[in-house]
Coordinates of C-alpha atoms in Angstrom, one line a residue:
M13 CA 119.3 82.5 118.9
A14 CA 119.2 85.5 116.6
T15 CA 120.6 88.8 118.0
L16 CA 120.2 92.5 117.3
E17 CA 123.9 92.6 116.6
E18 CA 123.6 90.2 113.7
Y19 CA 121.2 92.7 112.0
K20 CA 123.5 95.7 112.5
S21 CA 124.3 97.2 109.1
G22 CA 127.3 99.5 108.4
A23 CA 125.2 101.7 106.1
E24 CA 125.0 105.4 107.1
I25 CA 121.4 106.2 108.0
Q26 CA 120.1 109.1 105.8
W27 CA 116.9 109.9 107.8
C28 CA 116.6 113.1 109.7
P29 CA 117.8 112.9 113.4
G30 CA 114.7 112.2 115.5
C31 CA 112.7 110.9 112.5
P32 CA 110.1 108.2 113.7
N33 CA 111.5 106.0 110.9
H34 CA 114.3 105.2 113.4
L35 CA 111.7 103.7 115.8
I36 CA 110.1 101.6 113.0
L37 CA 113.6 100.3 112.1
K38 CA 114.1 99.3 115.7
A39 CA 110.7 97.6 115.9
V40 CA 111.4 95.6 112.7
K41 CA 114.8 94.4 114.0
S42 CA 113.4 93.5 117.4
A43 CA 110.5 91.6 115.9
L44 CA 112.9 89.5 113.7
V45 CA 115.0 88.7 116.7
D46 CA 111.8 87.8 118.7
L47 CA 111.0 85.4 115.9
D48 CA 114.5 83.9 116.1
L49 CA 115.1 84.5 112.4
S50 CA 118.7 84.9 111.3
P51 CA 119.5 87.5 108.7
H52 CA 120.1 84.8 106.0
E53 CA 116.5 83.6 106.5
V54 CA 114.9 87.0 105.9
C55 CA 114.4 89.1 102.7
L56 CA 113.2 92.7 102.8
V57 CA 111.7 94.3 99.7
S58 CA 111.0 98.0 99.2
G59 CA 110.3 100.6 96.5
I60 CA 111.5 104.2 96.5
G61 CA 111.2 106.9 99.1
Q62 CA 112.4 107.6 102.6
A63 CA 110.6 104.6 104.1
A64 CA 112.0 102.4 101.3
K65 CA 115.5 103.0 102.6
L66 CA 114.9 100.9 105.6
P67 CA 116.2 97.6 104.2
H68 CA 119.6 99.3 103.7
Y69 CA 119.9 99.6 107.4
L70 CA 119.6 95.9 108.3
E71 CA 122.1 93.2 107.6
C72 CA 120.0 90.7 105.6
N73 CA 118.9 89.9 102.1
F74 CA 117.0 92.8 100.5
F75 CA 115.8 94.1 97.1
N76 CA 115.3 97.9 96.7
G77 CA 113.4 98.2 93.5
L78 CA 111.4 100.7 91.4
H79 CA 108.8 103.1 92.7
G80 CA 105.6 101.2 93.4
R81 CA 106.9 97.8 92.4
A82 CA 107.9 96.3 95.7
L83 CA 104.9 93.9 95.9
P84 CA 105.3 92.1 92.6
V85 CA 109.0 91.7 93.3
A86 CA 108.2 90.2 96.7
L87 CA 105.7 87.8 95.1
G88 CA 108.5 86.6 92.7
I89 CA 110.8 86.1 95.6
L90 CA 108.2 84.1 97.5
A91 CA 107.5 82.0 94.4
A92 CA 111.2 81.2 93.9
N93 CA 112.1 80.6 97.5
P94 CA 109.4 79.7 100.0
R95 CA 112.0 79.2 102.7
L96 CA 112.7 82.9 103.0
T97 CA 110.6 85.1 105.4
T98 CA 109.7 88.0 103.1
L99 CA 108.6 91.4 104.2
V100 CA 107.8 94.5 102.2
T101 CA 108.6 97.7 104.0
T102 CA 107.8 100.9 102.1
G103 CA 105.9 104.2 102.2
E104 CA 102.3 104.9 101.6
G105 CA 103.0 106.9 98.4
D106 CA 105.0 104.1 97.0
C107 CA 102.5 101.3 98.0
Y108 CA 99.1 103.0 97.8
G109 CA 99.9 105.5 95.1
E110 CA 102.4 104.3 92.4
G111 CA 101.9 100.7 93.6
G112 CA 98.1 101.0 94.1
N113 CA 97.2 98.5 91.4
H114 CA 99.7 95.9 92.9
F115 CA 98.3 96.6 96.4
I116 CA 94.8 95.7 95.3
H117 CA 95.7 92.6 93.5
T118 CA 98.0 91.4 96.3
L119 CA 95.0 91.6 98.6
R120 CA 93.2 89.2 96.2
R121 CA 96.1 86.8 95.9
N122 CA 96.9 86.5 99.6
P123 CA 100.6 85.7 99.5
N124 CA 102.4 84.7 102.6
L125 CA 104.2 88.0 103.2
T126 CA 104.1 90.9 105.7
L127 CA 103.5 94.4 104.3
I128 CA 104.6 97.3 106.5
V129 CA 103.6 100.7 105.2
H130 CA 105.1 103.8 106.8
N131 CA 102.2 106.3 106.5
N132 CA 103.0 110.0 106.9
S133 CA 100.3 111.1 104.5
F134 CA 102.7 112.7 101.9
Y135 CA 105.8 112.2 99.8
A136 CA 108.6 113.2 102.2
L137 CA 111.5 112.4 99.8
T138 CA 110.2 114.9 97.3
K139 CA 109.4 117.7 99.8
G140 CA 105.9 117.0 101.0
Q141 CA 103.6 116.7 98.0
A142 CA 100.2 115.1 98.7
S143 CA 99.9 111.3 98.7
P144 CA 96.8 109.1 98.5
T145 CA 96.3 109.4 102.3
T146 CA 96.6 113.2 102.6
P147 CA 93.6 114.6 104.5
L148 CA 91.0 116.5 102.5
G149 CA 91.8 120.2 102.4
E150 CA 95.4 119.9 103.8
I151 CA 97.7 122.5 102.2
R152 CA 100.6 120.8 100.4
S153 CA 103.4 122.1 98.2
L154 CA 101.5 121.4 95.0
H155 CA 98.1 122.1 96.5
P156 CA 98.4 125.7 97.9
K157 CA 94.6 125.8 98.2
G158 CA 94.3 122.4 99.9
V159 CA 94.0 118.9 98.6
P160 CA 90.6 118.8 96.8
M161 CA 89.9 115.1 97.2
P162 CA 89.4 112.8 100.2
P163 CA 92.1 110.2 101.2
L164 CA 92.0 106.7 99.9
K165 CA 90.5 104.4 102.5
V166 CA 93.2 101.7 102.3
L167 CA 92.5 99.9 105.5
E168 CA 88.8 99.7 104.7
I169 CA 89.6 98.3 101.3
A170 CA 91.8 95.6 102.9
V171 CA 89.1 94.7 105.4
I172 CA 86.4 94.5 102.7
Q173 CA 88.6 92.5 100.5
G174 CA 89.1 90.0 103.3
C175 CA 92.8 90.5 104.0
G176 CA 93.7 88.0 106.7
F177 CA 95.5 90.3 109.1
V178 CA 95.0 94.1 109.1
A179 CA 96.7 96.1 111.7
R180 CA 97.6 99.7 112.5
G181 CA 100.7 100.7 114.5
F182 CA 102.2 104.0 115.6
A183 CA 105.9 104.7 115.2
G184 CA 105.8 106.4 118.6
D185 CA 105.0 103.1 120.3
P186 CA 107.8 100.8 119.0
E187 CA 107.0 98.1 121.6
Q188 CA 103.5 97.6 120.4
L189 CA 104.7 97.8 116.8
R190 CA 107.3 95.2 117.5
G191 CA 104.6 92.8 118.6
L192 CA 102.3 93.6 115.6
I193 CA 105.2 92.9 113.2
A194 CA 106.0 89.6 114.8
E195 CA 102.3 88.6 114.8
G196 CA 102.0 89.6 111.2
V197 CA 105.0 87.5 110.2
R198 CA 103.5 84.5 112.0
H199 CA 100.2 84.9 110.2
R200 CA 99.9 82.5 107.2
G201 CA 98.9 84.7 104.3
L202 CA 99.1 88.4 103.7
S203 CA 99.4 90.7 106.7
L204 CA 99.1 94.5 106.3
I205 CA 100.5 96.7 109.0
D206 CA 99.9 100.4 108.3
V207 CA 102.1 102.5 110.6
I208 CA 101.4 106.1 111.5
Q209 CA 104.7 107.8 110.9
P210 CA 104.7 111.5 111.7
C211 CA 107.2 113.5 109.6
I212 CA 109.2 116.0 111.6
T213 CA 110.3 118.0 108.5
W214 CA 107.2 118.3 106.3
G215 CA 104.4 117.5 108.7
K216 CA 101.8 120.0 109.7
K217 CA 101.1 118.7 113.2
P218 CA 103.4 118.2 116.3
L219 CA 104.3 114.7 117.5
D220 CA 102.2 115.3 120.6
W221 CA 99.1 115.6 118.4
Y222 CA 99.7 112.1 117.2
R223 CA 100.5 110.8 120.7
E224 CA 97.1 112.0 121.8
K225 CA 95.2 110.5 118.9
A226 CA 96.9 107.1 118.5
V227 CA 95.4 104.8 121.2
P228 CA 95.3 101.0 121.5
L229 CA 92.0 99.3 120.7
P230 CA 89.8 98.9 123.7
A231 CA 89.8 95.8 125.8
G232 CA 87.4 93.2 124.5
Y233 CA 87.6 94.4 120.9
D234 CA 86.6 91.6 118.5
S235 CA 89.0 91.6 115.6
S236 CA 86.9 88.9 113.8
D237 CA 84.0 91.4 113.4
R238 CA 84.3 93.0 110.0
F239 CA 81.8 95.7 110.6
G240 CA 83.3 96.5 114.0
A241 CA 86.7 96.8 112.2
L242 CA 85.3 99.3 109.7
R243 CA 83.8 101.4 112.5
A244 CA 87.1 101.4 114.4
I245 CA 89.0 102.4 111.3
G246 CA 86.5 105.1 110.4
E247 CA 86.7 106.7 113.9
N248 CA 87.5 110.4 113.4
E249 CA 88.7 111.5 116.8
R250 CA 91.4 108.9 117.3
F251 CA 93.6 106.4 115.5
Y252 CA 93.0 103.0 117.0
T253 CA 96.2 100.9 117.0
G254 CA 96.4 97.1 117.2
V255 CA 95.0 94.2 115.1
L256 CA 91.9 95.7 113.5
Y257 CA 90.8 92.7 111.6
R258 CA 91.5 89.0 111.1
S259 CA 89.6 87.0 108.5
P260 CA 89.0 83.2 108.4
Q261 CA 92.0 81.4 106.8
K262 CA 92.0 81.5 103.0
P263 CA 94.1 79.7 100.3
V264 CA 97.6 81.2 100.2
F265 CA 99.2 82.3 96.9
G266 CA 101.7 79.7 95.5
E267 CA 101.2 77.0 98.2
A268 CA 100.0 74.3 95.7
F269 CA 103.1 75.1 93.5
H270 CA 105.4 74.9 96.5
R271 CA 103.9 71.6 97.6
L272 CA 104.5 70.2 94.1
M273 CA 108.1 71.4 94.4
N274 CA 108.5 70.0 97.9
N275 CA 109.1 73.5 99.2
V276 CA 112.5 73.5 97.6
P277 CA 113.9 76.9 96.3
L278 CA 113.9 76.9 92.5
T279 CA 117.7 77.3 92.6
G280 CA 117.9 74.0 94.3
L281 CA 116.1 72.1 91.6
E282 CA 117.7 70.3 88.7
P283 CA 116.7 71.7 85.3
P284 CA 114.3 69.4 83.3
D285 CA 115.9 67.1 80.7
E286 CA 115.6 67.6 77.0
K287 CA 112.7 65.2 76.5
T288 CA 110.6 66.9 79.1
L289 CA 111.4 70.4 77.6
R290 CA 110.4 69.2 74.2
E291 CA 107.1 67.8 75.5
V292 CA 106.3 71.1 77.3
L293 CA 107.2 73.2 74.2
A294 CA 105.6 71.0 71.6
P295 CA 102.1 72.6 71.7
F296 CA 103.6 76.1 71.1
C297 CA 105.7 74.9 68.1
K298 CA 102.7 73.6 66.1
R299 CA 101.8 75.7 63.1
P300 CA 98.1 76.4 62.6
P301 CA 96.5 74.8 59.6
G302 CA 97.0 76.9 56.4
S303 CA 100.0 78.8 57.8
V304 CA 103.2 79.0 55.7

């Protein structure tokens, strides 16, 4: 049975004391223990930013890459080793801004990974500049007259694109978030968990404001109803938390390849022999007619 102690890292945590990121870290660890996954069975991937430091604070496999490039790295890890449980944990600026193109195409591909996005609506590492989810008109360090454009509707995009598991969590409710993460990992295909993560240094609103606005979805909510999900996400007076949408099962990126390889990690396969390599490369070695 996996334990929290196994995931204990010796790295010094660099977040502000009292930062809600600590609660997200606790929820991630607890969910992995609930799933009975040992550290060697897990790989965390992140980009750059305060949220992207999270993998440093767990004792497991991880890859901390370039800004916005967490998702393509995670896809590569999935392709190379289907036996790892791979999660991406990063911030909204990293994922929806620099990595926006990768985010959109990951929705299309539907890989079997869990994407956890810490969403504080600005770039905290670089002192609070506006990000893709900053509210319209909010004053930010590079927008002294207010952000002039509306936020990107990322959850709506995920629902419309048919992402199999779309959820919203709140860092101030780590027990609910723990369950959402475990459920997201169990989902076969891409699961997106957007986490409201108030920033206590650069944020404009107190934590109590978020506590009042972040409420669980009502009893009887139907997560298979796409239009109902869009209405819940678009609610202006509150942030509904929970599983907002589940789509019917879709083909999962790389599964056909993994079946062909008997779900063996690439590192466990013998390299092809010379004859096979020559046959594979032969079409690329032919010179077109008339070439010198």
